[in-house]
Tab-separated table of C-alpha atoms in Angstrom:
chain	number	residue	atom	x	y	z
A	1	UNK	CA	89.672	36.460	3.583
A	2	UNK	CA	86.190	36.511	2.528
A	3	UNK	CA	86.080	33.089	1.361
A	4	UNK	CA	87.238	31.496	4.645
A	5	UNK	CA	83.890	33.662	6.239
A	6	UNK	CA	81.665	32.139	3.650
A	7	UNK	CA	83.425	28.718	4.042
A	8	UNK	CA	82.969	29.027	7.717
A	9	UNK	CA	79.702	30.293	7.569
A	10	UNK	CA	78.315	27.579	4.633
A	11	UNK	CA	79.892	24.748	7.431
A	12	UNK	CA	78.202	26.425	10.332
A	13	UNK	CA	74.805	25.879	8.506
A	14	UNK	CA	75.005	23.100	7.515
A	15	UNK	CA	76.071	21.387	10.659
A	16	UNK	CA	72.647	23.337	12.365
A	17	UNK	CA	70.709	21.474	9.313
A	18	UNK	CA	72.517	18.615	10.046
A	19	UNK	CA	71.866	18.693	13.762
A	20	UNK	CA	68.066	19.893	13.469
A	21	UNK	CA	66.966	16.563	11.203
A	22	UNK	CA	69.355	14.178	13.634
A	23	UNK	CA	67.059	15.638	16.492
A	24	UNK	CA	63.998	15.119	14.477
A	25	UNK	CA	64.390	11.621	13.712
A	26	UNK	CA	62.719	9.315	15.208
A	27	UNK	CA	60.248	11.607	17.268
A	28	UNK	CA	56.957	10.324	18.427
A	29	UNK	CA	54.428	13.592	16.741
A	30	UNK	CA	50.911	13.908	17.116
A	31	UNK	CA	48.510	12.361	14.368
A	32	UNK	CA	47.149	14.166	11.281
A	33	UNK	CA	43.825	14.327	10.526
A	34	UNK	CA	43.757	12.792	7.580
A	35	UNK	CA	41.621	10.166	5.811
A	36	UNK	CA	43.829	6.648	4.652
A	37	UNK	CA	43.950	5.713	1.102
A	38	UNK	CA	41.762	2.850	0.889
A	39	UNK	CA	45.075	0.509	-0.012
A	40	UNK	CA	45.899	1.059	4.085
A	41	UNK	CA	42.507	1.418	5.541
A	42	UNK	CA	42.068	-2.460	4.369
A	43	UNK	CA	45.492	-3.408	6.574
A	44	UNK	CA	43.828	-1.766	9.844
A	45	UNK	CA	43.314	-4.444	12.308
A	46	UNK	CA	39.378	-3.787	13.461
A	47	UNK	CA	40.487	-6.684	16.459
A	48	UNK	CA	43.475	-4.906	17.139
A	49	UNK	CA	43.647	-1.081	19.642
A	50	UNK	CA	46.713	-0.181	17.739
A	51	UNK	CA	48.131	-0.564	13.997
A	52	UNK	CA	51.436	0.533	13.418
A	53	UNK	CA	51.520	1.434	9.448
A	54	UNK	CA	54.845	1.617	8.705
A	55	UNK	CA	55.231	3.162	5.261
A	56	UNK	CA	58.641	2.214	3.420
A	57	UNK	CA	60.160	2.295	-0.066
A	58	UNK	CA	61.927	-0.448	-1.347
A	59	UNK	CA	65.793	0.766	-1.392
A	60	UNK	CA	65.294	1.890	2.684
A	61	UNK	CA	68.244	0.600	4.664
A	62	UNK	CA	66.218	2.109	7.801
A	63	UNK	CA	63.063	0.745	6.780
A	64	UNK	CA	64.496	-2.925	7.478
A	65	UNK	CA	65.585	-2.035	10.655
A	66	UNK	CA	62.469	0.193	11.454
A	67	UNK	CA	60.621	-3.630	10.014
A	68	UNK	CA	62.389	-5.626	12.962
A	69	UNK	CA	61.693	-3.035	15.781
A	70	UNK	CA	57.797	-3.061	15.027
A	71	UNK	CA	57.634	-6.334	14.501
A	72	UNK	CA	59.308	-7.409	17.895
A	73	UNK	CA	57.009	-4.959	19.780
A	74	UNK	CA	53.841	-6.220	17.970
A	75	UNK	CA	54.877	-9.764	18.792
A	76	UNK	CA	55.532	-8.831	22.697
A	77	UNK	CA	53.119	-6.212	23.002
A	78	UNK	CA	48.894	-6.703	23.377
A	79	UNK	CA	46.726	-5.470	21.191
A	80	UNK	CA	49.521	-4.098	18.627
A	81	UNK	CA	49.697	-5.054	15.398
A	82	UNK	CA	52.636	-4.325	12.569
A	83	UNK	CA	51.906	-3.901	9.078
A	84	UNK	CA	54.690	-3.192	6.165
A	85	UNK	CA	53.669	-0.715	3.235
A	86	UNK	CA	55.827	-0.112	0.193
A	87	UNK	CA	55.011	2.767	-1.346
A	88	UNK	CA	57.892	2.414	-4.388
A	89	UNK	CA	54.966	2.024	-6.651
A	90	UNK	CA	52.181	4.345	-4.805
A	91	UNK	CA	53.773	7.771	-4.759
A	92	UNK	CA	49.999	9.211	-4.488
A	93	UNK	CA	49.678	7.198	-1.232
A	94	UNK	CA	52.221	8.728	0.230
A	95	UNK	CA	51.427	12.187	-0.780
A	96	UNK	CA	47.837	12.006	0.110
A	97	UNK	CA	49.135	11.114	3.966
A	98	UNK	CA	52.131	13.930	3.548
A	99	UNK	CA	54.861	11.367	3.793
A	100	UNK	CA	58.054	12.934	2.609
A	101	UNK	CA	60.444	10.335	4.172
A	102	UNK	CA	60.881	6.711	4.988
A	103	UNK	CA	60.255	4.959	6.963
A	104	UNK	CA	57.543	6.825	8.154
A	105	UNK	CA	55.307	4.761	10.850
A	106	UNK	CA	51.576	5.797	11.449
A	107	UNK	CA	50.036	4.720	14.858
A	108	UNK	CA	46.175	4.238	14.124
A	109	UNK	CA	43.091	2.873	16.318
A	110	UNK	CA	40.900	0.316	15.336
A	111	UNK	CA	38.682	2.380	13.132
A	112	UNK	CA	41.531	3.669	11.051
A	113	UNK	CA	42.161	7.109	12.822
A	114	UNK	CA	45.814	8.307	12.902
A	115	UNK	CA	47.031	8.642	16.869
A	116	UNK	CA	50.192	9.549	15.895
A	117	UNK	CA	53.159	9.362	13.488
A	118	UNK	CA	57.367	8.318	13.442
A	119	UNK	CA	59.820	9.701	11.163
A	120	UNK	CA	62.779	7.865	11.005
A	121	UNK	CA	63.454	4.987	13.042
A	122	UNK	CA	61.620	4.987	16.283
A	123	UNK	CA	63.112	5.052	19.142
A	124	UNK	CA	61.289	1.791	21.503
A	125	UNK	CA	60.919	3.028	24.669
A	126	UNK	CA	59.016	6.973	23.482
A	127	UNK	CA	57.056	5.291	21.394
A	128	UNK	CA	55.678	2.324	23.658
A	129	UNK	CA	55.196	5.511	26.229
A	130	UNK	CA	53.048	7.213	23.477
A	131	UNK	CA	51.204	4.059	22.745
A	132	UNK	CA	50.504	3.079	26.766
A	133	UNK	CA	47.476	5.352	26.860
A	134	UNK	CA	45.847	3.509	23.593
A	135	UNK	CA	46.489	0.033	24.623
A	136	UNK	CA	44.479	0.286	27.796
C-alpha cells in the first residue's frame, strides 16, 4: 500500500513541476541589470528603439520557431530589429547574462540596456504589448 502513496505522490509532483515550467514559458519578465558580453553589445542596433537578442543553441527545435516569430515582427514592426545568437560555442556568454534555457530572447534599447527578457517561445501578442511603450 505504501508504494501506490509514493507512486501517487511522485506523479502528483511531477505533474505541479510539469505544470509550473508550461506556465512559465514564454512569459514576457522584466530586464536584468546586467552588462552584454561585448560579442552582443556589437549586434545592438544604435538606429533601432528595440533589439530583440534572441539567444539559441544549435540543436533548439524552439529556437527555429522562436527565429520565424521575431523575424516576422521585426519585418512588420518599426523600429524593431531581430538578431540570432548561438551560444553552442559561448557557454560563458550565456552564463554571464544567466541564460539557463533556449531560446531565451532579450529585449534591449538602443544603447544596449536589457528592457526585458522571453523564456521559451514568446507568445506575439504579450510581447508586442510589452514592447508598445519602447517603440514610441
Amino acid at each position: 500500500m505504501t508504494g501506490v502513496w509514493v507512486l501517487i505522490g511522485t506523479l502528483a509532483v511531477a505533474s505541479l513541476l510539469g505544470l509550473a515550467w508550461r506556465r512559465s514559458q514564454g512569459r514576457v519578465r522584466q530586464g536584468k541589470t546586467v552588462m552584454l558580453p561585448p560579442e552582443l553589445h556589437k549586434l545592438v542596433d544604435p538606429g533601432s528603439r528595440v533589439t530583440l537578442l534572441q539567444i539559441s543553441t544549435t540543436f533548439c527545435a524552439p529556437c527555429r520557431h522562436t527565429r520565424i516569430l521575431l523575424s516576422d515582427m521585426a519585418e512588420k514592426v518599426d523600429g524593431l530589429r531581430h538578431v540570432d545568437f548561438d551560444v553552442t560555442n559561448h557557454p560563458e556568454v550565456a552564463s554571464s547574462l544567466g541564460v539557463l534555457t533556449t531560446p531565451t530572447t532579450l529585449a534591449v534599447d538602443a544603447k544596449g540596456t536589457e528592457l526585458m527578457r522571453v523564456g521559451g517561445v514568446p507568445k506575439r501578442d504579450r510581447l508586442l504589448d510589452a514592447l508598445r511603450p519602447h517603440l514610441g
